[in-house]
Amino acid sequence: MTTATKPSVLFVCVHNAGRSQMAAGFLRHLAGDRVEVRSAGSAPADQINPVAVRAMEELGIDITDQQPTILTPGDSAASSVVITMGCGDVCPYFPGQTHLDWELDDPAGQNIEAVRRIRDDIGSRVRALVAEILP
């Protein structure tokens, strides 16, 4: 259950297989149960990008138990912060939410070195987000 004292963050990208899953993994790792974390996609893939999984495992963050899911209006309505990553304007907007758009390369089809750079960029952004939303 979302409360005013517990922020809820929704990460959205097209396939919910790379960027949004890495961001959600970072946030779960850094904030634990102090933040409700969701991720979704406008056109979800069948599975998480294995190179993204490997890149996160290098940092000790396991996202293998996650599955790409379809974005629903309920996901967005239940979130105090919505962060989009290259999915355009498919996210419904609800008053009182913070909306951010993170311009990030898509890790789909990229080699591990490229995905590491994307992962590290996401990690920096998530650390800044945690500092902003948690006391």
GROMACS .gro file of C-alpha atoms in nm:
model
  135
    1MET     CA    1   0.000   0.000   0.000
    2THR     CA    2   0.132   0.342  -0.096
    3THR     CA    3   0.129   0.609   0.172
    4ALA     CA    4   0.229   0.974   0.177
    5THR     CA    5   0.540   0.885   0.377
    6LYS     CA    6   0.656   0.609   0.141
    7PRO     CA    7   0.740   0.726  -0.209
    8SER     CA    8   0.642   0.509  -0.503
    9VAL     CA    9   0.849   0.518  -0.822
   10LEU     CA   10   0.750   0.382  -1.162
   11PHE     CA   11   1.019   0.335  -1.428
   12VAL     CA   12   0.885   0.305  -1.784
   13CYS     CA   13   1.058   0.215  -2.110
   14VAL     CA   14   0.928   0.056  -2.428
   15HIS     CA   15   1.017  -0.309  -2.368
   16ASN     CA   16   1.064  -0.309  -1.989
   17ALA     CA   17   1.361  -0.535  -2.053
   18GLY     CA   18   1.666  -0.313  -2.000
   19ARG     CA   19   1.670   0.047  -1.882
   20SER     CA   20   1.362   0.039  -1.660
   21GLN     CA   21   1.457  -0.300  -1.512
   22MET     CA   22   1.811  -0.180  -1.431
   23ALA     CA   23   1.673   0.139  -1.274
   24ALA     CA   24   1.424  -0.057  -1.064
   25GLY     CA   25   1.700  -0.296  -0.959
   26PHE     CA   26   1.921  -0.007  -0.849
   27LEU     CA   27   1.638   0.157  -0.656
   28ARG     CA   28   1.544  -0.166  -0.476
   29HIS     CA   29   1.911  -0.220  -0.392
   30LEU     CA   30   1.971   0.135  -0.265
   31ALA     CA   31   1.639   0.211  -0.092
   32GLY     CA   32   1.520  -0.131   0.021
   33ASP     CA   33   1.164  -0.121   0.148
   34ARG     CA   34   1.168   0.258   0.199
   35VAL     CA   35   1.042   0.305  -0.157
   36GLU     CA   36   0.777   0.115  -0.351
   37VAL     CA   37   0.933   0.028  -0.687
   38ARG     CA   38   0.753  -0.054  -1.013
   39SER     CA   39   0.864  -0.091  -1.371
   40ALA     CA   40   0.662  -0.141  -1.686
   41GLY     CA   41   0.674  -0.107  -2.062
   42SER     CA   42   0.449   0.024  -2.335
   43ALA     CA   43   0.529  -0.285  -2.548
   44PRO     CA   44   0.695  -0.535  -2.312
   45ALA     CA   45   0.946  -0.791  -2.437
   46ASP     CA   46   0.926  -1.162  -2.361
   47GLN     CA   47   1.220  -1.149  -2.120
   48ILE     CA   48   1.473  -0.916  -1.961
   49ASN     CA   49   1.777  -0.840  -2.174
   50PRO     CA   50   2.040  -1.098  -2.066
   51VAL     CA   51   2.322  -0.845  -2.115
   52ALA     CA   52   2.145  -0.605  -1.876
   53VAL     CA   53   2.111  -0.891  -1.625
   54ARG     CA   54   2.483  -0.965  -1.657
   55ALA     CA   55   2.580  -0.598  -1.617
   56MET     CA   56   2.373  -0.568  -1.300
   57GLU     CA   57   2.513  -0.898  -1.162
   58GLU     CA   58   2.861  -0.744  -1.193
   59LEU     CA   59   2.751  -0.499  -0.921
   60GLY     CA   60   2.586  -0.765  -0.707
   61ILE     CA   61   2.232  -0.664  -0.807
   62ASP     CA   62   2.013  -0.956  -0.916
   63ILE     CA   63   1.725  -0.873  -1.149
   64THR     CA   64   1.672  -1.227  -1.279
   65ASP     CA   65   1.343  -1.265  -1.091
   66GLN     CA   66   1.181  -0.972  -1.274
   67GLN     CA   67   0.958  -1.001  -1.581
   68PRO     CA   68   0.867  -0.736  -1.839
   69THR     CA   69   0.513  -0.614  -1.775
   70ILE     CA   70   0.266  -0.393  -1.959
   71LEU     CA   71   0.214  -0.038  -1.839
   72THR     CA   72  -0.133   0.018  -1.695
   73PRO     CA   73  -0.302   0.340  -1.585
   74GLY     CA   74  -0.317   0.187  -1.236
   75ASP     CA   75   0.063   0.158  -1.223
   76SER     CA   76   0.093   0.524  -1.303
   77ALA     CA   77  -0.188   0.634  -1.071
   78ALA     CA   78  -0.029   0.452  -0.778
   79SER     CA   79   0.311   0.618  -0.828
   80SER     CA   80   0.430   0.946  -0.681
   81VAL     CA   81   0.723   0.962  -0.927
   82VAL     CA   82   0.706   0.843  -1.290
   83ILE     CA   83   1.031   0.821  -1.484
   84THR     CA   84   1.014   0.754  -1.857
   85MET     CA   85   1.306   0.632  -2.064
   86GLY     CA   86   1.243   0.669  -2.433
   87CYS     CA   87   0.879   0.562  -2.443
   88GLY     CA   88   0.737   0.892  -2.557
   89ASP     CA   89   0.411   1.016  -2.410
   90VAL     CA   90   0.237   0.683  -2.344
   91CYS     CA   91   0.234   0.739  -1.968
   92PRO     CA   92  -0.087   0.872  -1.824
   93TYR     CA   93  -0.040   1.177  -1.606
   94PHE     CA   94  -0.210   1.221  -1.272
   95PRO     CA   95  -0.204   1.548  -1.074
   96GLY     CA   96   0.044   1.556  -0.787
   97GLN     CA   97   0.296   1.328  -0.953
   98THR     CA   98   0.651   1.411  -1.043
   99HIS     CA   99   0.730   1.319  -1.404
  100LEU     CA  100   1.087   1.292  -1.530
  101ASP     CA  101   1.219   1.178  -1.866
  102TRP     CA  102   1.566   1.026  -1.862
  103GLU     CA  103   1.726   1.026  -2.206
  104LEU     CA  104   1.923   0.702  -2.214
  105ASP     CA  105   2.054   0.479  -2.489
  106ASP     CA  106   1.862   0.155  -2.536
  107PRO     CA  107   2.070  -0.146  -2.430
  108ALA     CA  108   1.887  -0.376  -2.674
  109GLY     CA  109   2.139  -0.534  -2.910
  110GLN     CA  110   2.434  -0.364  -2.739
  111ASN     CA  111   2.750  -0.537  -2.618
  112ILE     CA  112   2.842  -0.557  -2.250
  113GLU     CA  113   3.070  -0.251  -2.262
  114ALA     CA  114   2.791  -0.031  -2.396
  115VAL     CA  115   2.542  -0.173  -2.146
  116ARG     CA  116   2.787  -0.104  -1.861
  117ARG     CA  117   2.796   0.264  -1.961
  118ILE     CA  118   2.415   0.276  -1.970
  119ARG     CA  119   2.399   0.091  -1.636
  120ASP     CA  120   2.642   0.333  -1.474
  121ASP     CA  121   2.447   0.634  -1.605
  122ILE     CA  122   2.126   0.486  -1.465
  123GLY     CA  123   2.299   0.412  -1.133
  124SER     CA  124   2.408   0.775  -1.098
  125ARG     CA  125   2.059   0.900  -1.174
  126VAL     CA  126   1.899   0.658  -0.927
  127ARG     CA  127   2.143   0.761  -0.653
  128ALA     CA  128   2.046   1.126  -0.711
  129LEU     CA  129   1.677   1.028  -0.705
  130VAL     CA  130   1.719   0.846  -0.373
  131ALA     CA  131   1.888   1.153  -0.223
  132GLU     CA  132   1.596   1.364  -0.345
  133ILE     CA  133   1.300   1.150  -0.236
  134LEU     CA  134   1.425   1.000   0.089
  135PRO     CA  135   1.501   1.207   0.397
   0.00000   0.00000   0.00000
